[in-house]
Amino acid sequence: MAKPKTEFSVNQKVVYPSQGVGKVTEIFKRQLNGEEVLYYKIYLEVSDMVLMVPVSKARELGIREIVSAKEAQNALNLIGEDFEPPTSDWKLRYQMNLDLLKKGTIEDIATIVRCLYHRSKVKELPILERKLYDNAKKLLEDEISEAMGIPVSEVEDMLHAKLEPLGLKIEKKSSFTDDEEDDDDEFGDLPDTDRDSEDEDDED
């Protein structure tokens, strides 16, 4: 019997938006509401979590292949480029970056890291933004590491080399205003890797 055609294959590394790099460990069928549904089983090492995702919903959920080494380098280059300072309203800035995180392209993740790193050089980030920054930075490091075939520690050094010169430049320009309040209660706490309830879709 021929194997069903799927976009991803067993043992392939993929990116799950806001969750990180994972590996397809199995492709299997399960009965759901009287129908046979094909699933990917994806293991996320960073959170030691296994997700079961219907093959038909993988693209809808934003699951994608690891970028090429060239695309990873482009994301690194983006980190070091000049950019317009974001709004000084941290709640609006947080929501904008959270939306980028959910979109999950490597350029989106690099944009979040660049934005929040440079904001942190001017003023300490509210707790939610600090969590968002740490999450985005980890996602970016892991994917670039996979794409380029180099250790994460080397990627960390490359990111720092790109961020620091521009950070000093922005700090001197004092581009950011400092008129916002640090009230970060409105959004509540950011869930670990911002998991959505629809992620697993593994109804019994």
Short mmCIF file of C-alpha atoms in Angstrom, two decimals:
data_model
loop_
_atom_site.label_atom_id
_atom_site.label_comp_id
_atom_site.label_asym_id
_atom_site.label_seq_id
_atom_site.Cartn_x
_atom_site.Cartn_y
_atom_site.Cartn_z
CA MET A 1 0.00 0.00 0.00
CA ALA A 2 1.45 3.38 -1.02
CA LYS A 3 2.29 5.84 1.72
CA PRO A 4 0.04 8.93 1.78
CA LYS A 5 1.64 12.08 0.40
CA THR A 6 2.53 14.63 3.05
CA GLU A 7 4.41 17.91 2.96
CA PHE A 8 6.76 16.87 5.74
CA SER A 9 8.42 13.51 6.33
CA VAL A 10 9.45 11.50 9.36
CA ASN A 11 12.68 12.81 10.96
CA GLN A 12 12.34 16.16 9.19
CA LYS A 13 12.97 19.28 11.29
CA VAL A 14 10.17 21.86 11.17
CA VAL A 15 9.31 25.16 12.82
CA TYR A 16 6.13 25.55 14.85
CA PRO A 17 5.30 29.28 15.28
CA SER A 18 5.84 30.51 18.85
CA GLN A 19 6.86 26.97 19.87
CA GLY A 20 10.20 26.49 18.16
CA VAL A 21 12.10 23.89 16.19
CA GLY A 22 10.66 20.39 16.30
CA LYS A 23 11.08 17.05 14.56
CA VAL A 24 8.41 14.97 12.88
CA THR A 25 8.76 11.64 14.66
CA GLU A 26 5.76 9.85 13.20
CA ILE A 27 2.97 10.18 10.64
CA PHE A 28 -0.06 8.13 11.63
CA LYS A 29 -3.80 7.70 11.12
CA ARG A 30 -6.48 8.04 13.76
CA GLN A 31 -10.25 7.69 13.68
CA LEU A 32 -11.99 11.00 14.37
CA ASN A 33 -15.77 11.35 14.23
CA GLY A 34 -15.98 8.26 12.07
CA GLU A 35 -13.35 9.46 9.62
CA GLU A 36 -9.72 8.45 9.22
CA VAL A 37 -7.47 11.47 9.83
CA LEU A 38 -3.75 11.68 9.12
CA TYR A 39 -1.58 13.23 11.83
CA TYR A 40 1.97 14.44 12.31
CA LYS A 41 3.56 13.68 15.67
CA ILE A 42 6.05 16.49 16.34
CA TYR A 43 8.56 16.47 19.19
CA LEU A 44 9.72 19.87 20.49
CA GLU A 45 13.00 19.42 22.31
CA VAL A 46 13.09 22.95 23.75
CA SER A 47 9.93 22.27 25.80
CA ASP A 48 10.13 18.44 25.84
CA MET A 49 6.63 18.37 24.41
CA VAL A 50 4.91 16.18 21.81
CA LEU A 51 2.19 17.62 19.59
CA MET A 52 -0.24 15.72 17.37
CA VAL A 53 -1.26 17.90 14.44
CA PRO A 54 -3.66 16.94 11.64
CA VAL A 55 -1.73 16.96 8.37
CA SER A 56 -4.51 18.99 6.77
CA LYS A 57 -4.10 21.76 9.37
CA ALA A 58 -0.31 21.98 9.45
CA ARG A 59 -0.05 24.93 7.07
CA GLU A 60 -3.02 26.66 8.63
CA LEU A 61 -1.20 26.52 11.98
CA GLY A 62 1.91 27.96 10.35
CA ILE A 63 4.11 24.88 10.60
CA ARG A 64 6.91 25.22 8.06
CA GLU A 65 10.26 23.80 7.07
CA ILE A 66 13.55 25.16 8.43
CA VAL A 67 14.77 28.09 6.33
CA SER A 68 17.84 27.80 4.10
CA ALA A 69 21.27 28.94 5.27
CA LYS A 70 20.92 31.97 2.99
CA GLU A 71 17.59 32.96 4.55
CA ALA A 72 19.10 32.51 8.01
CA GLN A 73 21.95 34.84 7.06
CA ASN A 74 19.45 37.38 5.75
CA ALA A 75 17.71 37.30 9.14
CA LEU A 76 21.04 37.91 10.84
CA ASN A 77 21.70 40.84 8.52
CA LEU A 78 18.26 42.26 9.34
CA ILE A 79 19.24 42.29 13.01
CA GLY A 80 22.01 44.79 12.27
CA GLU A 81 20.00 47.17 10.07
CA ASP A 82 18.73 50.60 11.09
CA PHE A 83 15.02 50.77 11.83
CA GLU A 84 12.36 53.20 12.95
CA PRO A 85 11.90 53.11 16.73
CA PRO A 86 8.54 51.54 17.63
CA THR A 87 5.80 53.23 19.61
CA SER A 88 6.60 54.24 23.18
CA ASP A 89 3.28 52.70 24.29
CA TRP A 90 4.61 49.39 25.56
CA LYS A 91 1.22 47.65 25.50
CA LEU A 92 0.73 48.47 21.83
CA ARG A 93 4.33 47.50 21.10
CA TYR A 94 3.86 44.21 22.95
CA GLN A 95 0.75 43.34 20.97
CA MET A 96 2.44 44.18 17.67
CA ASN A 97 5.39 41.95 18.50
CA LEU A 98 3.13 39.17 19.81
CA ASP A 99 1.32 39.18 16.46
CA LEU A 100 4.69 38.85 14.70
CA LEU A 101 5.61 35.94 16.96
CA LYS A 102 2.41 34.12 16.00
CA LYS A 103 3.10 34.68 12.28
CA GLY A 104 6.42 32.99 12.91
CA THR A 105 8.59 33.75 9.86
CA ILE A 106 12.28 34.05 10.62
CA GLU A 107 12.17 37.71 9.54
CA ASP A 108 9.33 38.36 12.00
CA ILE A 109 11.28 36.77 14.84
CA ALA A 110 14.42 38.74 13.95
CA THR A 111 12.36 41.94 13.94
CA ILE A 112 11.09 41.24 17.47
CA VAL A 113 14.59 40.54 18.76
CA ARG A 114 15.99 43.71 17.19
CA CYS A 115 13.14 45.88 18.47
CA LEU A 116 13.14 44.66 22.07
CA TYR A 117 16.91 44.42 22.42
CA HIS A 118 17.32 48.07 21.51
CA ARG A 119 14.39 49.14 23.65
CA SER A 120 16.02 47.37 26.59
CA LYS A 121 19.20 49.41 26.08
CA VAL A 122 17.21 52.57 26.71
CA LYS A 123 14.84 51.39 29.44
CA GLU A 124 14.32 48.11 31.24
CA LEU A 125 11.59 46.07 29.59
CA PRO A 126 8.33 45.30 31.41
CA ILE A 127 8.11 41.66 32.49
CA LEU A 128 5.89 40.56 29.59
CA GLU A 129 8.16 42.14 27.01
CA ARG A 130 11.21 40.56 28.62
CA LYS A 131 9.56 37.13 28.36
CA LEU A 132 8.62 37.83 24.74
CA TYR A 133 12.18 38.90 23.95
CA ASP A 134 13.71 35.81 25.58
CA ASN A 135 11.27 33.55 23.74
CA ALA A 136 11.88 35.18 20.35
CA LYS A 137 15.65 35.14 20.81
CA LYS A 138 15.60 31.42 21.63
CA LEU A 139 13.41 30.67 18.60
CA LEU A 140 15.75 32.65 16.35
CA GLU A 141 18.92 31.06 17.71
CA ASP A 142 17.58 27.53 17.35
CA GLU A 143 16.42 27.96 13.77
CA ILE A 144 19.60 29.69 12.60
CA SER A 145 21.61 26.94 14.30
CA GLU A 146 19.66 24.27 12.39
CA ALA A 147 19.76 26.18 9.10
CA MET A 148 23.50 26.86 9.19
CA GLY A 149 24.55 23.66 10.91
CA ILE A 150 26.42 25.47 13.68
CA PRO A 151 26.17 25.37 17.50
CA VAL A 152 23.68 27.64 19.25
CA SER A 153 26.55 29.22 21.19
CA GLU A 154 28.07 30.38 17.91
CA VAL A 155 24.73 31.83 16.83
CA GLU A 156 24.51 33.73 20.14
CA ASP A 157 27.87 35.35 19.40
CA MET A 158 26.76 36.24 15.87
CA LEU A 159 23.55 37.82 17.15
CA HIS A 160 25.42 39.85 19.74
CA ALA A 161 27.87 41.09 17.09
CA LYS A 162 24.93 42.29 14.99
CA LEU A 163 22.93 43.82 17.84
CA GLU A 164 25.55 45.64 19.86
CA PRO A 165 26.90 48.20 17.33
CA LEU A 166 23.40 49.32 16.34
CA GLY A 167 22.37 49.34 20.00
CA LEU A 168 25.13 51.78 20.88
CA LYS A 169 24.15 53.96 17.95
CA ILE A 170 20.49 54.05 18.97
CA GLU A 171 21.37 54.65 22.60
CA LYS A 172 23.39 57.73 21.62
CA LYS A 173 20.55 59.05 19.46
CA SER A 174 18.07 58.55 22.35
CA SER A 175 15.41 57.76 19.79
CA PHE A 176 12.97 56.25 22.27
CA THR A 177 10.79 58.41 24.43
CA ASP A 178 10.46 57.55 28.08
CA ASP A 179 6.88 58.56 28.79
CA GLU A 180 5.21 55.20 29.18
CA GLU A 181 3.89 53.50 32.28
CA ASP A 182 5.21 50.13 33.36
CA ASP A 183 1.80 48.73 34.19
CA ASP A 184 2.02 45.23 32.75
CA ASP A 185 -0.98 43.67 34.46
CA GLU A 186 -3.49 44.18 31.65
CA PHE A 187 -2.30 41.25 29.55
CA GLY A 188 -1.77 38.82 32.39
CA ASP A 189 1.14 36.42 32.13
CA LEU A 190 2.55 35.24 28.81
CA PRO A 191 2.15 31.45 28.62
CA ASP A 192 5.30 29.44 28.03
CA THR A 193 5.97 29.70 24.28
CA ASP A 194 2.46 31.21 23.95
CA ARG A 195 0.74 27.87 23.36
CA ASP A 196 -2.67 28.06 21.69
CA SER A 197 -5.36 25.60 22.65
CA GLU A 198 -5.88 24.71 18.99
CA ASP A 199 -2.29 23.56 18.64
CA GLU A 200 -2.79 19.94 19.47
CA ASP A 201 -6.09 19.13 17.80
CA ASP A 202 -5.84 15.59 19.06
CA GLU A 203 -9.41 14.87 20.03
CA ASP A 204 -10.03 11.36 21.22
#
